XYZ file of C-alpha atoms in Angstrom:
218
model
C 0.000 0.000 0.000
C 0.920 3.407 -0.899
C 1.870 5.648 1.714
C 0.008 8.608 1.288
C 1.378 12.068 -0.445
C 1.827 14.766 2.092
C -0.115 17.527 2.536
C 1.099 20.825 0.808
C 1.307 22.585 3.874
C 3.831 19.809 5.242
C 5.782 20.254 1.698
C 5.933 24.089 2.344
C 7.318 23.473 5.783
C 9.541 20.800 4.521
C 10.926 23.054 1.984
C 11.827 25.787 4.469
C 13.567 23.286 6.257
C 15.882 22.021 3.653
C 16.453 25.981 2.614
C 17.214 26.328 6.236
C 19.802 23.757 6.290
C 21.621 24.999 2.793
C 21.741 28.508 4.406
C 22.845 27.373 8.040
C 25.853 25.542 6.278
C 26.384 28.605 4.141
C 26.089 31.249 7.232
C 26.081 29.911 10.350
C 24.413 31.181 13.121
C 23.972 34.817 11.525
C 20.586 32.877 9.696
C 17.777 35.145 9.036
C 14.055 34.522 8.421
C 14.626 37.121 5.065
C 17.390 34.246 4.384
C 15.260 31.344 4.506
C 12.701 33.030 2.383
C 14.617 33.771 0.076
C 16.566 30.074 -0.409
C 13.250 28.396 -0.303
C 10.967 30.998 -2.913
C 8.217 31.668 -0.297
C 6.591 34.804 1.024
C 7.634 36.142 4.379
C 4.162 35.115 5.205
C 4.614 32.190 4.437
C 7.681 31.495 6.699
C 5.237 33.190 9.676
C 2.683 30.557 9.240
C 5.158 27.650 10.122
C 7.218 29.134 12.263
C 6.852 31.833 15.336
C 9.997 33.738 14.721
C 14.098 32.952 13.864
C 14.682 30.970 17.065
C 11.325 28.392 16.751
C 13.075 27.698 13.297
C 16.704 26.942 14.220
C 14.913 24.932 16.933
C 12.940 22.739 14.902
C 15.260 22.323 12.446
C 18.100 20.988 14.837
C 15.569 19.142 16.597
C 14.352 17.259 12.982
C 17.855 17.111 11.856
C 18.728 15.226 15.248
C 15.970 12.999 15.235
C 16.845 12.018 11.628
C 20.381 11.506 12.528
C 19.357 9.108 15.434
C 16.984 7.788 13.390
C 19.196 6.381 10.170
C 21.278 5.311 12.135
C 18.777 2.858 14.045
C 18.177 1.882 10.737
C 21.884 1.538 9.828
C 22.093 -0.905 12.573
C 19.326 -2.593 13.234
C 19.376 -6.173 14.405
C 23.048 -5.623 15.694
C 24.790 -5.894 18.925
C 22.877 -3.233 21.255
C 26.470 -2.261 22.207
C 27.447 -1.733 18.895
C 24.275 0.261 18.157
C 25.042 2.490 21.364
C 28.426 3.186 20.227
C 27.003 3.605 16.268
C 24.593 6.659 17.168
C 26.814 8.126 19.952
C 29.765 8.494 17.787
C 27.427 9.832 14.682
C 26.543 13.091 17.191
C 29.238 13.673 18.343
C 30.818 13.654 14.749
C 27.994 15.829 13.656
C 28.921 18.448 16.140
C 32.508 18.133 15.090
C 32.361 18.146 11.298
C 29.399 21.390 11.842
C 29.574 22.991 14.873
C 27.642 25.353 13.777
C 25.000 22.251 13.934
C 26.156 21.198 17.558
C 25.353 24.731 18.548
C 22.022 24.928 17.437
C 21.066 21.512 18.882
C 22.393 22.240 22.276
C 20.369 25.390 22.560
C 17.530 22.879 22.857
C 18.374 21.993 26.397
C 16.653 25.225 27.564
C 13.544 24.256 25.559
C 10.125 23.226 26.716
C 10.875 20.138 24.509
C 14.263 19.121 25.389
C 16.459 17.917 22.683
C 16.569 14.234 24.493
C 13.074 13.747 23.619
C 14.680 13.017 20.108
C 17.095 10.585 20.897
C 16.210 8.565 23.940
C 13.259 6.200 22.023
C 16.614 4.440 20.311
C 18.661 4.976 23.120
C 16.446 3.751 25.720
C 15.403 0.665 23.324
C 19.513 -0.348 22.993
C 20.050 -0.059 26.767
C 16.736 -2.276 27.639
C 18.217 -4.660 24.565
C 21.831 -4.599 26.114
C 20.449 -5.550 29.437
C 18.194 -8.274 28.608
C 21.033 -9.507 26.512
C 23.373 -9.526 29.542
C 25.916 -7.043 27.483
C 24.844 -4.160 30.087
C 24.926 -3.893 33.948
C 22.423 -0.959 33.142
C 19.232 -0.830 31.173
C 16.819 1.992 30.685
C 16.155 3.262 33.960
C 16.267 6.931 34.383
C 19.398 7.334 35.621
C 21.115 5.777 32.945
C 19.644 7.295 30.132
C 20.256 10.673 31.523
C 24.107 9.794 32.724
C 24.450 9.099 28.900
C 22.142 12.066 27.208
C 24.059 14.595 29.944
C 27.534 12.708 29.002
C 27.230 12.917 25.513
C 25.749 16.673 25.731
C 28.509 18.079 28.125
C 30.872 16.409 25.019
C 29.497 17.994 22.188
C 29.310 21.441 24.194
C 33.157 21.104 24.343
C 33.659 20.404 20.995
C 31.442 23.331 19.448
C 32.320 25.925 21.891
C 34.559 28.335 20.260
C 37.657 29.931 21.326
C 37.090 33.686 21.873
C 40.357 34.044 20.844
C 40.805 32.655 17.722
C 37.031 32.320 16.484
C 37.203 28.610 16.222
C 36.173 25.596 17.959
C 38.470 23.540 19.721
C 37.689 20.516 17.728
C 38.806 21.882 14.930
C 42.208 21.890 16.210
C 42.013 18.458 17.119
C 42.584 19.033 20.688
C 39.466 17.675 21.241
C 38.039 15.758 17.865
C 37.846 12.700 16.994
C 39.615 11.413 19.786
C 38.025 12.855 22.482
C 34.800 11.587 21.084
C 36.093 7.943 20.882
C 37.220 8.177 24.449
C 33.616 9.430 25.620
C 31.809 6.857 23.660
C 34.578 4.134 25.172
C 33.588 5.640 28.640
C 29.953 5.965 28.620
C 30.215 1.784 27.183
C 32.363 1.602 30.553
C 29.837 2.717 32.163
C 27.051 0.607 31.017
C 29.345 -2.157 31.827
C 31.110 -3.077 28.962
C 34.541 -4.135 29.861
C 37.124 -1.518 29.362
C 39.123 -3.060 26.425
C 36.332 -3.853 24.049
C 34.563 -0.665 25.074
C 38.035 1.065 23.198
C 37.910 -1.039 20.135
C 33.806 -0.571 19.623
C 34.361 2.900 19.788
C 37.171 3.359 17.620
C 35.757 0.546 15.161
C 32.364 2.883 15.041
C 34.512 6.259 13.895
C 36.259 4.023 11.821
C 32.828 3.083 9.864
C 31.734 7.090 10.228
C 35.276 7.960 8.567
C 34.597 5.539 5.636
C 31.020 7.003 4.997
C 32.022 10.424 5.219
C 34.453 9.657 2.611
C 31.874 8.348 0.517
């Protein structure tokens, strides 16, 4: 069966979004409504009718871009080691933030929100800790705690990496002072945590940048 075509007012949104991305990429965090507009071919009205002002918009649209992150990734993976899958979608946001951290920036400012940005990751999250525990690959499932020592780990991470230096401009991970291997060590940590034992914890994490490195290359 067919699934059915969306509604025009969910393309129009849509559309804005993807515009939103190609300018965010292009400018940053300097993103204006009058830029979306303008990417997309839409009225300012338009924009207004989806959207209560600049900041809804760069909300939603690292919210979306998070949840489809998280998302392909479950999909990427499915069936797998729950470990594995942990260590799959950690590493691919913390890469996000490091590759864009223009990206990590706007995603973290969801932590103030009504809707915090964990709603959009813990459904997998929570699903691969209950998995890893029934499985006897945890000492932790899904409980509370757990899921928010990981969201708050992995949070507190990408903050480091996307903060930028006031004095030269840039972002720390840039420099490599904390990229890719700081990430590697977190994910190794927070798979510590869980209770996977400290040597395989290392190689999952590495082996999981190690796949993100070959995609990226294409």
């Amino acid at each position: 069966m067919s699934q059915a075509r969306p509604s025009k007012r969910e393309r129009t949104r849509r559309k804005l979004l993807d515009a939103g991305m190609q300018v965010m990429a292009e400018r940053g965090e300097a993103l204006t409504a009058s830029d979306v507009v303008v990417a997309a071919d839409v009225s300012n009205g338009t924009f207004y009718n989806h959207f209560v002002d600049r900041d809804d918009f760069i909300q939603t649209l690292a919210r979306e871009s998070l949840t489809a992150l998280t998302n392909r990734s479950a999909d990427d993976t499915e069936g797998a080691d729950p470990a594995w899958r942990f260590a799959v979608a950690s590493v691919r946001v913390l890469d996000a933030g490091l590759r864009d951290p223009r990206w990590g920036r706007a995603v973290l400012r969801l932590s103030d929100t009504p809707t915090p940005l964990h709603a959009a990751v813990q459904r997998h999250l929570r699903t691969d800790l209950a998995d890893g525990h029934l499985l006897g690959r945890f000492t932790h499932g899904d409980d509370p705690v757990t899921v928010d020592l990981v969201t708050g780990t992995l949070m507190a991470a990408l903050r480091r990496l996307v903060a930028v230096d006031d004095a030269s401009g840039t972002s720390p991970g840039a420099s490599g002072q904390t990229g890719e291997g700081f990430g590697a060590e977190v994910v190794a940590r927070l798979l510590e945590a869980i209770g996977v034992e400290g040597a395989e914890a290392r190689a999952l994490a590495g082996a999981a940048y190690d796949d993100e490195r070959h995609l990226a290359r294409g």
